[in-house]
Amino acid sequence: MKKSLIAFIMLFFTIAVINCERQPVAPPPEAVLLVLDTIRSGYNEQDAELFYKDFSAIMFTKGFTKDAWFDVIKELKQKLGEWKAQKYLGEEKGAYTWRVQFDKGKTKCVIVLNEEFRVTGLWFR
């Protein structure tokens, strides 16, 4: 009986510790959601101007012209299909991360924003 009680107490504390470590993720600011929605809509509609509407000037350097971004959209859409849903995973130093569900699988989408909520980095990985 004593061993069962000790085992129960240990199990209880183990479960409590695991649940304490899982902190709920606070939702992102509304401005961030608007940027995500614009990117998602531009992706699904294959509308490059809508896709990069919130991009900062730095996003068009090092060979990434507006045409290059349109090529990226087309390539991603061909590989992944339609953007169906996303789950917010959190933010770290201005980098907001989602797990995105597409027709053909899942990937992470990381959007880095500056103080004016302009996109300074975007990755699908």
Tab-separated table of C-alpha atoms in Angstrom:
chain	number	residue	atom	x	y	z
A	1	MET	CA	0.000	0.000	0.000
A	2	LYS	CA	2.822	2.382	0.892
A	3	LYS	CA	4.552	1.717	-2.459
A	4	SER	CA	1.314	2.376	-4.348
A	5	LEU	CA	0.811	5.665	-2.521
A	6	ILE	CA	4.376	6.783	-3.282
A	7	ALA	CA	3.979	5.773	-6.949
A	8	PHE	CA	0.701	7.707	-7.147
A	9	ILE	CA	2.260	10.824	-5.598
A	10	MET	CA	5.237	10.646	-7.985
A	11	LEU	CA	2.907	10.244	-10.969
A	12	PHE	CA	0.791	13.178	-9.785
A	13	PHE	CA	3.828	15.473	-9.463
A	14	THR	CA	5.211	14.356	-12.831
A	15	ILE	CA	1.941	15.244	-14.554
A	16	ALA	CA	1.770	18.552	-12.682
A	17	VAL	CA	5.314	19.499	-13.747
A	18	ILE	CA	4.644	18.615	-17.390
A	19	ASN	CA	1.467	20.715	-17.413
A	20	CYS	CA	3.246	23.650	-15.767
A	21	GLU	CA	5.891	23.668	-18.502
A	22	ARG	CA	3.269	24.022	-21.251
A	23	GLN	CA	2.477	27.693	-21.141
A	24	PRO	CA	-0.406	28.794	-23.340
A	25	VAL	CA	0.702	30.915	-26.275
A	26	ALA	CA	-0.776	34.407	-26.215
A	27	PRO	CA	-2.315	35.371	-29.550
A	28	PRO	CA	-0.320	37.736	-31.758
A	29	PRO	CA	-1.289	41.415	-32.050
A	30	GLU	CA	-4.079	42.252	-34.496
A	31	ALA	CA	-1.596	44.057	-36.788
A	32	VAL	CA	0.410	40.828	-37.110
A	33	LEU	CA	-2.722	38.860	-37.995
A	34	LEU	CA	-3.533	41.401	-40.706
A	35	VAL	CA	-0.069	40.929	-42.235
A	36	LEU	CA	-0.461	37.136	-42.128
A	37	ASP	CA	-3.899	37.370	-43.736
A	38	THR	CA	-2.542	39.547	-46.547
A	39	ILE	CA	0.300	37.097	-47.223
A	40	ARG	CA	-2.083	34.116	-47.125
A	41	SER	CA	-4.587	35.796	-49.453
A	42	GLY	CA	-1.851	36.821	-51.885
A	43	TYR	CA	-0.505	33.272	-51.836
A	44	ASN	CA	-3.865	31.578	-52.424
A	45	GLU	CA	-4.914	34.055	-55.128
A	46	GLN	CA	-1.410	34.059	-56.669
A	47	ASP	CA	-1.544	37.839	-56.417
A	48	ALA	CA	2.035	39.017	-55.980
A	49	GLU	CA	1.074	42.627	-55.215
A	50	LEU	CA	-1.201	41.502	-52.402
A	51	PHE	CA	1.390	38.954	-51.196
A	52	TYR	CA	4.123	41.574	-50.751
A	53	LYS	CA	1.872	44.515	-49.847
A	54	ASP	CA	3.296	44.703	-46.300
A	55	PHE	CA	6.937	44.042	-47.253
A	56	SER	CA	9.587	46.568	-46.247
A	57	ALA	CA	12.129	47.768	-48.824
A	58	ILE	CA	14.718	45.278	-47.547
A	59	MET	CA	12.588	42.435	-48.912
A	60	PHE	CA	13.333	43.627	-52.469
A	61	THR	CA	17.133	43.487	-52.221
A	62	LYS	CA	19.679	40.837	-53.192
A	63	GLY	CA	17.817	39.753	-56.318
A	64	PHE	CA	14.363	39.531	-54.777
A	65	THR	CA	12.434	41.664	-57.217
A	66	LYS	CA	8.650	41.737	-57.359
A	67	ASP	CA	8.826	39.227	-60.226
A	68	ALA	CA	11.071	36.966	-58.146
A	69	TRP	CA	8.518	36.984	-55.315
A	70	PHE	CA	5.788	36.034	-57.810
A	71	ASP	CA	7.961	33.094	-58.926
A	72	VAL	CA	8.316	32.046	-55.272
A	73	ILE	CA	4.533	32.115	-54.841
A	74	LYS	CA	3.978	29.998	-57.961
A	75	GLU	CA	6.644	27.474	-56.942
A	76	LEU	CA	5.307	27.127	-53.394
A	77	LYS	CA	1.727	26.776	-54.596
A	78	GLN	CA	2.726	24.082	-57.080
A	79	LYS	CA	4.659	22.190	-54.392
A	80	LEU	CA	2.306	22.668	-51.408
A	81	GLY	CA	-1.105	23.460	-52.885
A	82	GLU	CA	-3.709	25.736	-51.303
A	83	TRP	CA	-3.074	27.322	-47.873
A	84	LYS	CA	-5.842	25.804	-45.732
A	85	ALA	CA	-5.240	26.761	-42.093
A	86	GLN	CA	-2.597	27.847	-39.636
A	87	LYS	CA	-1.842	27.446	-35.939
A	88	TYR	CA	0.064	30.173	-34.129
A	89	LEU	CA	3.163	28.824	-32.369
A	90	GLY	CA	4.547	31.994	-30.832
A	91	GLU	CA	6.831	35.008	-31.165
A	92	GLU	CA	10.482	35.539	-30.414
A	93	LYS	CA	12.257	38.868	-31.008
A	94	GLY	CA	9.803	40.016	-33.673
A	95	ALA	CA	9.688	36.645	-35.462
A	96	TYR	CA	6.150	35.234	-35.497
A	97	THR	CA	5.778	31.524	-36.277
A	98	TRP	CA	2.821	29.460	-37.488
A	99	ARG	CA	2.382	25.822	-38.464
A	100	VAL	CA	0.606	26.067	-41.822
A	101	GLN	CA	-1.566	23.305	-43.275
A	102	PHE	CA	-1.558	23.133	-47.080
A	103	ASP	CA	-3.295	20.702	-49.434
A	104	LYS	CA	-0.115	18.653	-49.703
A	105	GLY	CA	1.311	18.846	-46.192
A	106	LYS	CA	2.452	21.149	-43.412
A	107	THR	CA	5.317	23.593	-42.991
A	108	LYS	CA	6.305	26.408	-40.673
A	109	CYS	CA	5.848	29.996	-41.751
A	110	VAL	CA	8.059	32.546	-40.007
A	111	ILE	CA	7.340	36.243	-40.487
A	112	VAL	CA	9.739	38.842	-39.090
A	113	LEU	CA	8.298	42.322	-38.623
A	114	ASN	CA	9.815	45.672	-37.762
A	115	GLU	CA	8.301	48.251	-35.390
A	116	GLU	CA	5.914	49.475	-38.114
A	117	PHE	CA	4.702	45.890	-38.712
A	118	ARG	CA	6.413	45.754	-42.114
A	119	VAL	CA	7.811	42.391	-43.196
A	120	THR	CA	11.610	42.202	-42.968
A	121	GLY	CA	11.856	38.415	-43.216
A	122	LEU	CA	9.683	35.565	-44.489
A	123	TRP	CA	10.457	31.845	-44.494
A	124	PHE	CA	8.524	28.692	-45.262
A	125	ARG	CA	10.469	25.803	-43.756
